[in-house]
PDB file of C-alpha atoms in Angstrom:
ATOM      1  CA  MET H   1     131.548  94.242 104.094  1.00 98.00           C
ATOM      2  CA  ARG H   2     130.124  97.970 103.777  1.00 98.00           C
ATOM      3  CA  ALA H   3     126.368  98.998 104.951  1.00 98.00           C
ATOM      4  CA  ILE H   4     124.841 100.935 105.603  1.00 98.00           C
ATOM      5  CA  GLN H   5     123.415 100.942 109.511  1.00 98.00           C
ATOM      6  CA  ILE H   6     120.587 103.030 112.082  1.00 98.00           C
ATOM      7  CA  THR H   7     120.895 102.769 115.315  1.00 97.00           C
ATOM      8  CA  GLU H   8     118.630 105.275 116.031  1.00 97.00           C
ATOM      9  CA  PHE H   9     114.926 106.293 114.149  1.00 97.00           C
ATOM     10  CA  GLY H  10     115.023 109.725 112.505  1.00 96.00           C
ATOM     11  CA  GLY H  11     115.619 111.526 109.465  1.00 96.00           C
ATOM     12  CA  PRO H  12     118.378 111.005 106.468  1.00 97.00           C
ATOM     13  CA  GLU H  13     121.077 111.465 109.274  1.00 97.00           C
ATOM     14  CA  VAL H  14     120.703 108.265 110.865  1.00 98.00           C
ATOM     15  CA  LEU H  15     121.858 106.684 107.633  1.00 98.00           C
ATOM     16  CA  THR H  16     125.338 105.419 108.782  1.00 98.00           C
ATOM     17  CA  PRO H  17     128.188 103.959 106.746  1.00 98.00           C
ATOM     18  CA  THR H  18     129.578 101.423 108.873  1.00 97.00           C
ATOM     19  CA  GLU H  19     131.367  98.082 108.173  1.00 98.00           C
ATOM     20  CA  LEU H  20     129.451  94.608 109.051  1.00 98.00           C
ATOM     21  CA  PRO H  21     129.926  90.786 108.777  1.00 97.00           C
ATOM     22  CA  ASP H  22     128.877  89.373 106.134  1.00 97.00           C
ATOM     23  CA  PRO H  23     125.114  87.938 106.562  1.00 96.00           C
ATOM     24  CA  GLU H  24     124.883  84.211 106.757  1.00 94.00           C
ATOM     25  CA  PRO H  25     122.146  82.981 104.682  1.00 94.00           C
ATOM     26  CA  GLY H  26     119.321  81.005 107.003  1.00 91.00           C
ATOM     27  CA  PRO H  27     117.498  77.666 105.895  1.00 93.00           C
ATOM     28  CA  GLY H  28     116.307  77.762 102.488  1.00 90.00           C
ATOM     29  CA  GLU H  29     117.948  81.736 101.366  1.00 94.00           C
ATOM     30  CA  VAL H  30     120.329  82.561  98.761  1.00 96.00           C
ATOM     31  CA  LEU H  31     122.796  85.278  99.632  1.00 97.00           C
ATOM     32  CA  VAL H  32     123.686  88.011  96.650  1.00 97.00           C
ATOM     33  CA  ASP H  33     126.316  90.104  95.915  1.00 98.00           C
ATOM     34  CA  VAL H  34     124.680  93.306  95.621  1.00 98.00           C
ATOM     35  CA  THR H  35     125.482  95.676  92.393  1.00 97.00           C
ATOM     36  CA  ARG H  36     122.587  98.272  93.036  1.00 98.00           C
ATOM     37  CA  ALA H  37     120.227  98.540  95.942  1.00 98.00           C
ATOM     38  CA  GLY H  38     116.709 100.210  94.833  1.00 97.00           C
ATOM     39  CA  ILE H  39     115.443 102.971  97.164  1.00 95.00           C
ATOM     40  CA  ASN H  40     112.041 103.603  97.709  1.00 90.00           C
ATOM     41  CA  PHE H  41     109.747 105.999  99.401  1.00 86.00           C
ATOM     42  CA  ALA H  42     109.050 103.420 101.936  1.00 88.00           C
ATOM     43  CA  ASP H  43     112.887 102.798 102.904  1.00 94.00           C
ATOM     44  CA  THR H  44     112.485 106.961 104.268  1.00 93.00           C
ATOM     45  CA  HIS H  45     109.560 105.547 106.725  1.00 90.00           C
ATOM     46  CA  GLN H  46     111.115 102.708 107.956  1.00 91.00           C
ATOM     47  CA  ALA H  47     114.382 104.632 108.537  1.00 94.00           C
ATOM     48  CA  GLU H  48     111.837 106.922 111.694  1.00 93.00           C
ATOM     49  CA  ASN H  49     109.962 103.685 111.715  1.00 93.00           C
ATOM     50  CA  SER H  50     106.627 105.069 110.788  1.00 88.00           C
ATOM     51  CA  TYR H  51     106.093 102.491 108.400  1.00 82.00           C
ATOM     52  CA  LEU H  52     103.336  99.958 108.053  1.00 80.00           C
ATOM     53  CA  SER H  53     105.062  97.104 109.594  1.00 81.00           C
ATOM     54  CA  PRO H  54     107.930  97.714 112.890  1.00 87.00           C
ATOM     55  CA  ALA H  55     111.441  98.084 112.804  1.00 88.00           C
ATOM     56  CA  SER H  56     113.973  96.990 115.276  1.00 92.00           C
ATOM     57  CA  LEU H  57     117.125  98.144 116.042  1.00 96.00           C
ATOM     58  CA  PRO H  58     120.432  98.083 114.546  1.00 96.00           C
ATOM     59  CA  LEU H  59     118.984  97.836 111.157  1.00 95.00           C
ATOM     60  CA  VAL H  60     120.413  97.671 108.091  1.00 97.00           C
ATOM     61  CA  PRO H  61     117.763  99.737 105.728  1.00 97.00           C
ATOM     62  CA  GLY H  62     116.410  98.790 101.813  1.00 96.00           C
ATOM     63  CA  MET H  63     114.280  96.126 100.494  1.00 95.00           C
ATOM     64  CA  GLU H  64     115.228  95.990  96.858  1.00 97.00           C
ATOM     65  CA  ILE H  65     118.549  94.260  95.520  1.00 98.00           C
ATOM     66  CA  ALA H  66     120.026  93.454  91.893  1.00 98.00           C
ATOM     67  CA  GLY H  67     123.006  90.722  91.814  1.00 98.00           C
ATOM     68  CA  ARG H  68     124.635  87.582  91.028  1.00 97.00           C
ATOM     69  CA  THR H  69     124.286  84.870  93.319  1.00 96.00           C
ATOM     70  CA  SER H  70     126.581  82.309  94.578  1.00 91.00           C
ATOM     71  CA  ASP H  71     125.205  80.165  91.230  1.00 93.00           C
ATOM     72  CA  GLY H  72     125.727  83.331  88.691  1.00 94.00           C
ATOM     73  CA  ARG H  73     122.205  83.936  88.219  1.00 96.00           C
ATOM     74  CA  ARG H  74     121.348  87.919  87.875  1.00 98.00           C
ATOM     75  CA  VAL H  75     118.508  88.837  90.135  1.00 98.00           C
ATOM     76  CA  VAL H  76     116.566  91.167  91.480  1.00 98.00           C
ATOM     77  CA  ALA H  77     114.953  90.267  94.675  1.00 97.00           C
ATOM     78  CA  LEU H  78     113.033  91.741  97.439  1.00 95.00           C
ATOM     79  CA  ALA H  79     114.351  91.331 100.916  1.00 92.00           C
ATOM     80  CA  THR H  80     112.696  92.832 104.399  1.00 86.00           C
ATOM     81  CA  SER H  81     115.860  94.406 105.175  1.00 92.00           C
ATOM     82  CA  GLY H  82     119.480  94.717 104.618  1.00 96.00           C
ATOM     83  CA  GLY H  83     119.729  95.919 101.011  1.00 97.00           C
ATOM     84  CA  TYR H  84     121.550  98.537 101.480  1.00 98.00           C
ATOM     85  CA  ALA H  85     125.157  96.919 101.506  1.00 98.00           C
ATOM     86  CA  GLU H  86     127.418  94.734  99.487  1.00 98.00           C
ATOM     87  CA  LYS H  87     125.933  91.886 100.343  1.00 98.00           C
ATOM     88  CA  ALA H  88     122.056  90.864 101.320  1.00 98.00           C
ATOM     89  CA  THR H  89     119.980  87.531 101.609  1.00 97.00           C
ATOM     90  CA  ALA H  90     116.640  87.077 100.372  1.00 96.00           C
ATOM     91  CA  THR H  91     114.455  84.316  99.857  1.00 95.00           C
ATOM     92  CA  PRO H  92     113.949  82.155  96.367  1.00 94.00           C
ATOM     93  CA  ASP H  93     110.534  83.325  96.007  1.00 92.00           C
ATOM     94  CA  MET H  94     111.418  86.615  96.439  1.00 94.00           C
ATOM     95  CA  CYS H  95     113.624  86.198  93.735  1.00 97.00           C
ATOM     96  CA  PHE H  96     113.389  86.724  89.783  1.00 97.00           C
ATOM     97  CA  ASP H  97     116.108  86.483  87.374  1.00 98.00           C
ATOM     98  CA  ILE H  98     116.644  88.975  84.950  1.00 98.00           C
ATOM     99  CA  PRO H  99     116.725  88.571  81.282  1.00 97.00           C
ATOM    100  CA  ASP H 100     118.606  89.822  78.395  1.00 93.00           C
ATOM    101  CA  GLY H 101     117.971  93.194  77.674  1.00 94.00           C
ATOM    102  CA  VAL H 102     117.021  94.504  81.343  1.00 98.00           C
ATOM    103  CA  SER H 103     119.155  96.020  83.009  1.00 97.00           C
ATOM    104  CA  ASP H 104     119.710  96.104  86.574  1.00 97.00           C
ATOM    105  CA  GLU H 105     118.590  99.321  87.366  1.00 97.00           C
ATOM    106  CA  ASP H 106     115.538  98.570  84.969  1.00 98.00           C
ATOM    107  CA  ALA H 107     114.890  95.596  87.131  1.00 98.00           C
ATOM    108  CA  LEU H 108     115.234  97.983  90.304  1.00 98.00           C
ATOM    109  CA  ALA H 109     112.440 100.395  88.488  1.00 97.00           C
ATOM    110  CA  LEU H 110     110.252  97.059  88.218  1.00 98.00           C
ATOM    111  CA  VAL H 111     110.468  94.803  91.299  1.00 97.00           C
ATOM    112  CA  VAL H 112     108.970  97.677  93.501  1.00 95.00           C
ATOM    113  CA  GLN H 113     107.414 100.515  91.630  1.00 95.00           C
ATOM    114  CA  GLY H 114     106.920  99.272  88.794  1.00 97.00           C
ATOM    115  CA  ALA H 115     104.443  95.889  90.420  1.00 97.00           C
ATOM    116  CA  THR H 116     102.989  98.442  92.455  1.00 97.00           C
ATOM    117  CA  ALA H 117     101.596 100.644  89.253  1.00 98.00           C
ATOM    118  CA  TRP H 118     100.488  97.128  87.758  1.00 98.00           C
ATOM    119  CA  VAL H 119      98.938  95.636  90.543  1.00 98.00           C
ATOM    120  CA  LEU H 120      96.877  98.930  91.194  1.00 98.00           C
ATOM    121  CA  LEU H 121      95.611  98.783  87.813  1.00 98.00           C
ATOM    122  CA  ARG H 122      95.199  95.145  87.438  1.00 97.00           C
ATOM    123  CA  LYS H 123      93.430  94.631  91.206  1.00 97.00           C
ATOM    124  CA  SER H 124      92.615  97.440  92.979  1.00 98.00           C
ATOM    125  CA  VAL H 125      91.316  99.782  90.527  1.00 98.00           C
ATOM    126  CA  ARG H 126      90.799  97.214  87.889  1.00 98.00           C
ATOM    127  CA  MET H 127      90.715  99.918  84.591  1.00 98.00           C
ATOM    128  CA  ASP H 128      88.151  99.056  81.923  1.00 97.00           C
ATOM    129  CA  PRO H 129      89.330 100.336  78.764  1.00 98.00           C
ATOM    130  CA  GLY H 130      87.885 103.905  78.194  1.00 98.00           C
ATOM    131  CA  GLU H 131      88.431 105.088  81.667  1.00 98.00           C
ATOM    132  CA  SER H 132      90.142 108.195  82.512  1.00 98.00           C
ATOM    133  CA  VAL H 133      93.409 107.500  85.251  1.00 98.00           C
ATOM    134  CA  VAL H 134      94.834 110.136  87.382  1.00 98.00           C
ATOM    135  CA  VAL H 135      98.444 109.197  88.020  1.00 98.00           C
ATOM    136  CA  HIS H 136      99.191 111.621  91.242  1.00 98.00           C
ATOM    137  CA  ALA H 137     103.375 111.806  91.864  1.00 95.00           C
ATOM    138  CA  ALA H 138     103.156 111.040  88.130  1.00 96.00           C
ATOM    139  CA  GLY H 139     106.988 111.543  88.127  1.00 94.00           C
ATOM    140  CA  GLY H 140     108.110 109.508  90.289  1.00 91.00           C
ATOM    141  CA  GLY H 141     109.262 105.458  90.372  1.00 91.00           C
ATOM    142  CA  VAL H 142     105.637 104.478  90.493  1.00 95.00           C
ATOM    143  CA  GLY H 143     103.719 107.346  88.727  1.00 96.00           C
ATOM    144  CA  THR H 144     106.265 107.383  85.342  1.00 96.00           C
ATOM    145  CA  LEU H 145     105.186 103.354  85.090  1.00 98.00           C
ATOM    146  CA  ALA H 146     101.907 104.033  85.542  1.00 98.00           C
ATOM    147  CA  VAL H 147     101.069 106.982  83.520  1.00 98.00           C
ATOM    148  CA  GLN H 148     102.579 104.757  80.486  1.00 98.00           C
ATOM    149  CA  LEU H 149     100.885 101.285  81.979  1.00 98.00           C
ATOM    150  CA  ALA H 150      97.432 102.717  81.921  1.00 98.00           C
ATOM    151  CA  LYS H 151      97.809 104.235  77.845  1.00 98.00           C
ATOM    152  CA  ARG H 152      98.973 100.646  77.521  1.00 98.00           C
ATOM    153  CA  PHE H 153      96.270  98.967  78.998  1.00 98.00           C
ATOM    154  CA  GLY H 154      93.670 100.788  77.330  1.00 98.00           C
ATOM    155  CA  ALA H 155      93.223 104.026  79.350  1.00 98.00           C
ATOM    156  CA  GLY H 156      90.911 106.803  77.284  1.00 98.00           C
ATOM    157  CA  ARG H 157      92.501 109.342  79.275  1.00 98.00           C
ATOM    158  CA  VAL H 158      95.046 109.671  82.004  1.00 98.00           C
ATOM    159  CA  ILE H 159      95.503 112.790  83.945  1.00 99.00           C
ATOM    160  CA  ALA H 160      99.362 113.205  85.360  1.00 98.00           C
ATOM    161  CA  VAL H 161      99.448 115.662  88.726  1.00 98.00           C
ATOM    162  CA  ALA H 162     102.931 116.234  89.121  1.00 97.00           C
ATOM    163  CA  SER H 163     104.986 118.953  91.513  1.00 93.00           C
ATOM    164  CA  SER H 164     107.487 120.878  88.478  1.00 95.00           C
ATOM    165  CA  GLU H 165     106.918 121.861  84.753  1.00 96.00           C
ATOM    166  CA  GLU H 166     109.988 119.357  84.130  1.00 96.00           C
ATOM    167  CA  LYS H 167     107.836 116.521  85.671  1.00 96.00           C
ATOM    168  CA  ARG H 168     104.676 117.247  83.949  1.00 98.00           C
ATOM    169  CA  ALA H 169     106.351 117.878  80.919  1.00 98.00           C
ATOM    170  CA  LEU H 170     108.162 114.364  81.274  1.00 97.00           C
ATOM    171  CA  ALA H 171     104.419 112.700  82.023  1.00 98.00           C
ATOM    172  CA  LEU H 172     103.435 114.484  78.326  1.00 98.00           C
ATOM    173  CA  GLU H 173     106.423 112.395  77.149  1.00 98.00           C
ATOM    174  CA  LEU H 174     105.486 109.421  78.679  1.00 98.00           C
ATOM    175  CA  GLY H 175     101.694 109.585  76.787  1.00 98.00           C
ATOM    176  CA  ALA H 176      99.596 111.223  79.458  1.00 98.00           C
ATOM    177  CA  ASP H 177      96.776 113.466  78.065  1.00 98.00           C
ATOM    178  CA  ALA H 178      96.420 115.730  80.355  1.00 98.00           C
ATOM    179  CA  VAL H 179      98.429 117.616  83.200  1.00 98.00           C
ATOM    180  CA  VAL H 180      98.065 119.075  86.435  1.00 98.00           C
ATOM    181  CA  ASP H 181      99.804 120.915  88.821  1.00 98.00           C
ATOM    182  CA  SER H 182      99.984 119.210  92.043  1.00 96.00           C
ATOM    183  CA  SER H 183      99.797 122.659  94.039  1.00 96.00           C
ATOM    184  CA  ALA H 184      96.647 123.606  92.555  1.00 97.00           C
ATOM    185  CA  PRO H 185      94.250 124.944  95.007  1.00 97.00           C
ATOM    186  CA  ASP H 186      91.635 122.821  94.426  1.00 98.00           C
ATOM    187  CA  MET H 187      92.772 119.325  93.323  1.00 98.00           C
ATOM    188  CA  THR H 188      88.895 118.512  92.658  1.00 98.00           C
ATOM    189  CA  GLU H 189      88.045 121.423  90.415  1.00 98.00           C
ATOM    190  CA  ALA H 190      91.097 120.593  88.696  1.00 98.00           C
ATOM    191  CA  LEU H 191      91.042 116.737  87.867  1.00 98.00           C
ATOM    192  CA  VAL H 192      87.541 117.695  86.745  1.00 98.00           C
ATOM    193  CA  GLU H 193      88.853 120.612  84.262  1.00 98.00           C
ATOM    194  CA  ALA H 194      91.664 118.573  82.980  1.00 98.00           C
ATOM    195  CA  ASN H 195      88.984 115.638  82.390  1.00 98.00           C
ATOM    196  CA  GLY H 196      86.900 117.797  80.019  1.00 98.00           C
ATOM    197  CA  GLY H 197      84.431 118.641  82.882  1.00 98.00           C
ATOM    198  CA  GLN H 198      84.010 115.367  83.510  1.00 98.00           C
ATOM    199  CA  ARG H 199      84.255 113.368  86.988  1.00 98.00           C
ATOM    200  CA  VAL H 200      87.298 110.846  86.682  1.00 98.00           C
ATOM    201  CA  ASP H 201      87.153 106.929  86.812  1.00 98.00           C
ATOM    202  CA  ALA H 202      90.047 105.818  88.490  1.00 98.00           C
ATOM    203  CA  VAL H 203      92.833 107.525  91.058  1.00 98.00           C
ATOM    204  CA  LEU H 204      95.984 106.172  92.088  1.00 98.00           C
ATOM    205  CA  ASP H 205      97.502 108.428  95.120  1.00 97.00           C
ATOM    206  CA  MET H 206     100.430 107.912  97.250  1.00 94.00           C
ATOM    207  CA  VAL H 207     100.237 111.504  98.619  1.00 93.00           C
ATOM    208  CA  GLY H 208      97.600 111.831 101.814  1.00 91.00           C
ATOM    209  CA  GLY H 209      95.928 114.570 103.218  1.00 93.00           C
ATOM    210  CA  ARG H 210      94.567 117.035 101.145  1.00 94.00           C
ATOM    211  CA  VAL H 211      95.207 115.601  97.694  1.00 95.00           C
ATOM    212  CA  THR H 212      93.460 112.605  98.717  1.00 95.00           C
ATOM    213  CA  ASP H 213      90.022 114.415 100.067  1.00 95.00           C
ATOM    214  CA  GLN H 214      89.895 116.456  96.959  1.00 97.00           C
ATOM    215  CA  SER H 215      90.601 113.134  94.540  1.00 97.00           C
ATOM    216  CA  VAL H 216      87.876 111.252  96.363  1.00 97.00           C
ATOM    217  CA  ARG H 217      85.163 114.061  95.312  1.00 97.00           C
ATOM    218  CA  ALA H 218      86.345 114.053  91.703  1.00 98.00           C
ATOM    219  CA  LEU H 219      85.436 110.507  91.489  1.00 98.00           C
ATOM    220  CA  ALA H 220      82.692 109.812  89.066  1.00 98.00           C
ATOM    221  CA  PRO H 221      79.721 107.344  90.248  1.00 98.00           C
ATOM    222  CA  PHE H 222      81.406 103.865  90.476  1.00 98.00           C
ATOM    223  CA  GLY H 223      85.250 105.690  90.592  1.00 98.00           C
ATOM    224  CA  ARG H 224      87.743 104.252  92.599  1.00 98.00           C
ATOM    225  CA  LEU H 225      90.359 105.641  94.900  1.00 98.00           C
ATOM    226  CA  ALA H 226      93.629 103.499  95.326  1.00 98.00           C
ATOM    227  CA  PHE H 227      95.534 104.228  98.181  1.00 96.00           C
ATOM    228  CA  TYR H 228      99.391 103.429  98.270  1.00 95.00           C
ATOM    229  CA  GLY H 229     101.538 105.760  99.847  1.00 88.00           C
ATOM    230  CA  MET H 230     101.460 108.850 101.951  1.00 85.00           C
ATOM    231  CA  ALA H 231     104.037 111.138 100.721  1.00 83.00           C
ATOM    232  CA  SER H 232     103.097 114.362 102.196  1.00 86.00           C
ATOM    233  CA  ARG H 233     103.217 112.768 105.887  1.00 84.00           C
ATOM    234  CA  GLU H 234      99.829 114.823 106.126  1.00 88.00           C
ATOM    235  CA  ALA H 235      96.585 112.120 106.917  1.00 84.00           C
ATOM    236  CA  PRO H 236      93.800 112.321 104.830  1.00 85.00           C
ATOM    237  CA  SER H 237      90.496 113.069 106.711  1.00 86.00           C
ATOM    238  CA  PRO H 238      88.158 110.058 107.552  1.00 87.00           C
ATOM    239  CA  VAL H 239      86.574 108.620 104.475  1.00 88.00           C
ATOM    240  CA  GLN H 240      82.589 108.841 105.560  1.00 90.00           C
ATOM    241  CA  LEU H 241      81.071 105.767 104.588  1.00 92.00           C
ATOM    242  CA  PRO H 242      77.562 107.193 103.481  1.00 93.00           C
ATOM    243  CA  ASN H 243      78.798 109.530 101.135  1.00 92.00           C
ATOM    244  CA  LEU H 244      80.658 105.803  99.171  1.00 95.00           C
ATOM    245  CA  MET H 245      76.988 104.988  98.822  1.00 95.00           C
ATOM    246  CA  ARG H 246      75.527 108.394  98.653  1.00 94.00           C
ATOM    247  CA  PHE H 247      78.134 109.310  95.230  1.00 95.00           C
ATOM    248  CA  SER H 248      78.612 105.212  94.584  1.00 97.00           C
ATOM    249  CA  THR H 249      82.727 105.530  95.047  1.00 98.00           C
ATOM    250  CA  THR H 250      85.008 102.997  96.817  1.00 97.00           C
ATOM    251  CA  VAL H 251      88.415 104.021  98.013  1.00 97.00           C
ATOM    252  CA  GLY H 252      90.795 101.122  98.914  1.00 96.00           C
ATOM    253  CA  GLY H 253      94.067 100.523  99.847  1.00 96.00           C
ATOM    254  CA  MET H 254      97.019  98.785  98.694  1.00 96.00           C
ATOM    255  CA  TRP H 255     100.977  97.112 100.089  1.00 94.00           C
ATOM    256  CA  LEU H 256     102.553  95.427  98.201  1.00 93.00           C
ATOM    257  CA  PRO H 257     103.427  92.221 100.331  1.00 91.00           C
ATOM    258  CA  HIS H 258      99.830  91.630 100.140  1.00 95.00           C
ATOM    259  CA  VAL H 259     100.165  90.425  96.647  1.00 94.00           C
ATOM    260  CA  TRP H 260     101.872  87.121  97.505  1.00 89.00           C
ATOM    261  CA  MET H 261      98.457  86.096  99.777  1.00 90.00           C
ATOM    262  CA  LEU H 262      96.958  85.782  96.342  1.00 92.00           C
ATOM    263  CA  PRO H 263      96.802  82.562  94.272  1.00 92.00           C
ATOM    264  CA  GLY H 264      97.934  82.463  90.946  1.00 92.00           C
ATOM    265  CA  ASN H 265     101.207  84.063  91.280  1.00 93.00           C
ATOM    266  CA  VAL H 266     100.170  87.579  90.784  1.00 96.00           C
ATOM    267  CA  MET H 267     103.930  88.905  91.352  1.00 96.00           C
ATOM    268  CA  GLY H 268     105.418  86.506  88.811  1.00 95.00           C
ATOM    269  CA  ARG H 269     102.749  87.043  86.314  1.00 96.00           C
ATOM    270  CA  ALA H 270     103.573  90.794  86.774  1.00 97.00           C
ATOM    271  CA  MET H 271     107.235  90.793  86.646  1.00 98.00           C
ATOM    272  CA  ALA H 272     107.294  88.546  83.627  1.00 97.00           C
ATOM    273  CA  GLU H 273     104.988  91.318  81.709  1.00 98.00           C
ATOM    274  CA  LEU H 274     106.937  94.391  83.055  1.00 98.00           C
ATOM    275  CA  PHE H 275     110.003  92.662  81.910  1.00 98.00           C
ATOM    276  CA  THR H 276     108.520  92.109  78.417  1.00 98.00           C
ATOM    277  CA  LEU H 277     107.734  95.004  77.884  1.00 98.00           C
ATOM    278  CA  VAL H 278     110.868  96.615  78.912  1.00 98.00           C
ATOM    279  CA  ALA H 279     113.140  94.219  77.027  1.00 97.00           C
ATOM    280  CA  GLU H 280     110.671  94.675  73.869  1.00 97.00           C
ATOM    281  CA  GLY H 281     110.853  98.608  74.313  1.00 97.00           C
ATOM    282  CA  HIS H 282     107.136  98.873  74.869  1.00 97.00           C
ATOM    283  CA  LEU H 283     107.856 100.163  78.549  1.00 98.00           C
ATOM    284  CA  ARG H 284     110.481 102.865  79.734  1.00 98.00           C
ATOM    285  CA  THR H 285     111.971 103.291  82.686  1.00 98.00           C
ATOM    286  CA  VAL H 286     113.196 106.422  84.298  1.00 96.00           C
ATOM    287  CA  LEU H 287     115.909 106.117  85.722  1.00 95.00           C
ATOM    288  CA  GLY H 288     116.574 109.210  88.254  1.00 92.00           C
ATOM    289  CA  GLY H 289     120.244 108.493  89.098  1.00 92.00           C
ATOM    290  CA  SER H 290     122.950 106.308  91.270  1.00 96.00           C
ATOM    291  CA  TYR H 291     124.080 107.246  94.517  1.00 97.00           C
ATOM    292  CA  PRO H 292     127.483 105.749  95.801  1.00 98.00           C
ATOM    293  CA  LEU H 293     126.691 103.703  99.377  1.00 98.00           C
ATOM    294  CA  SER H 294     128.036 106.096 101.297  1.00 97.00           C
ATOM    295  CA  GLU H 295     125.669 108.946 100.353  1.00 98.00           C
ATOM    296  CA  ALA H 296     122.846 107.303 101.159  1.00 98.00           C
ATOM    297  CA  ALA H 297     121.906 109.890 103.314  1.00 97.00           C
ATOM    298  CA  ARG H 298     121.748 112.287 100.888  1.00 97.00           C
ATOM    299  CA  ALA H 299     119.527 110.123  98.409  1.00 96.00           C
ATOM    300  CA  HIS H 300     117.155 109.909 101.412  1.00 96.00           C
ATOM    301  CA  GLU H 301     117.261 113.814 101.281  1.00 96.00           C
ATOM    302  CA  ALA H 302     116.520 114.150  97.852  1.00 93.00           C
ATOM    303  CA  LEU H 303     113.947 111.705  97.925  1.00 90.00           C
ATOM    304  CA  ARG H 304     111.917 113.141 100.711  1.00 89.00           C
ATOM    305  CA  SER H 305     111.949 116.869  98.987  1.00 88.00           C
ATOM    306  CA  ARG H 306     110.079 115.318  96.141  1.00 79.00           C
ATOM    307  CA  GLY H 307     112.424 116.955  93.946  1.00 80.00           C
ATOM    308  CA  THR H 308     113.618 113.949  92.241  1.00 86.00           C
ATOM    309  CA  ILE H 309     112.373 112.059  89.150  1.00 89.00           C
ATOM    310  CA  GLY H 310     111.542 108.370  88.620  1.00 88.00           C
ATOM    311  CA  LYS H 311     114.005 105.401  90.014  1.00 94.00           C
ATOM    312  CA  LEU H 312     116.984 105.913  92.643  1.00 94.00           C
ATOM    313  CA  THR H 313     119.562 103.572  93.412  1.00 97.00           C
ATOM    314  CA  LEU H 314     122.442 102.912  95.453  1.00 98.00           C
ATOM    315  CA  ASP H 315     125.368 101.788  94.130  1.00 97.00           C
ATOM    316  CA  PRO H 316     127.825  99.149  96.917  1.00 96.00           C
ATOM    317  CA  THR H 317     130.541  98.953  94.260  1.00 89.00           C
ATOM    318  CA  ALA H 318     131.455 102.699  94.667  1.00 88.00           C
TER     319      ALA H 318
END
């Protein structure tokens, strides 16, 4: 089968098209004929071995696949790796049947980014109706969905932070009440100004560095910041615990794999709600384009530049 393989860690240049044997499903696993593979920002960290879970070589990257099982089910699935290929394996608990009215690309936009946005709002910051919510990287896969879900869940004011006029215009189109340029020299001041002079209640942050530090300073009493990525690759300053008490603020992290440890099938509930919202036209996935499998390196370059909008996918048939 055609696949992308990594034999040394590094940047996009290490993503090499190759031919490999078809994967053999292990006990209880299913084999999926991949029609589309999702590209996630975490994949760029996996390629350079800077992700939360260490990788080993050789490696076929990719954690999101959509396609058909041997019994004809159309599924979207999460894998630990192996998605950038014509065939991949997954465990049944990581597979979700794609309903009618939801495309493979839609499903890939939902299985990590959509679920992340849902969990951030429902579980991490536990947004109450009427609260103000800041969405950093609002033009990305998580951000475009988080803006819509925050409004859907009753946010009083959604403030979208993005790096270009095009992305900020898209955020307004998706329902944001205000937008902020991500290059604002003082993010604290910019967020407070965008919230009508009031500090903000909740922040969804996957940028890191200066943006995180200054966003924490923009939190209102009992405000919460959920940190779920580090796109800037800049480490934020250590949180000073006395300051959390002094300002009654909360800073927490979120990594989607931990959702499977929660009781009550949280991931299943998230996917069911997201699928329904898309199928009924209440939630719009923003699709940033599909690249041929052989151009995975170019897709990673585009994603790392932070110039892309919405969800990127790979087409193993092209």
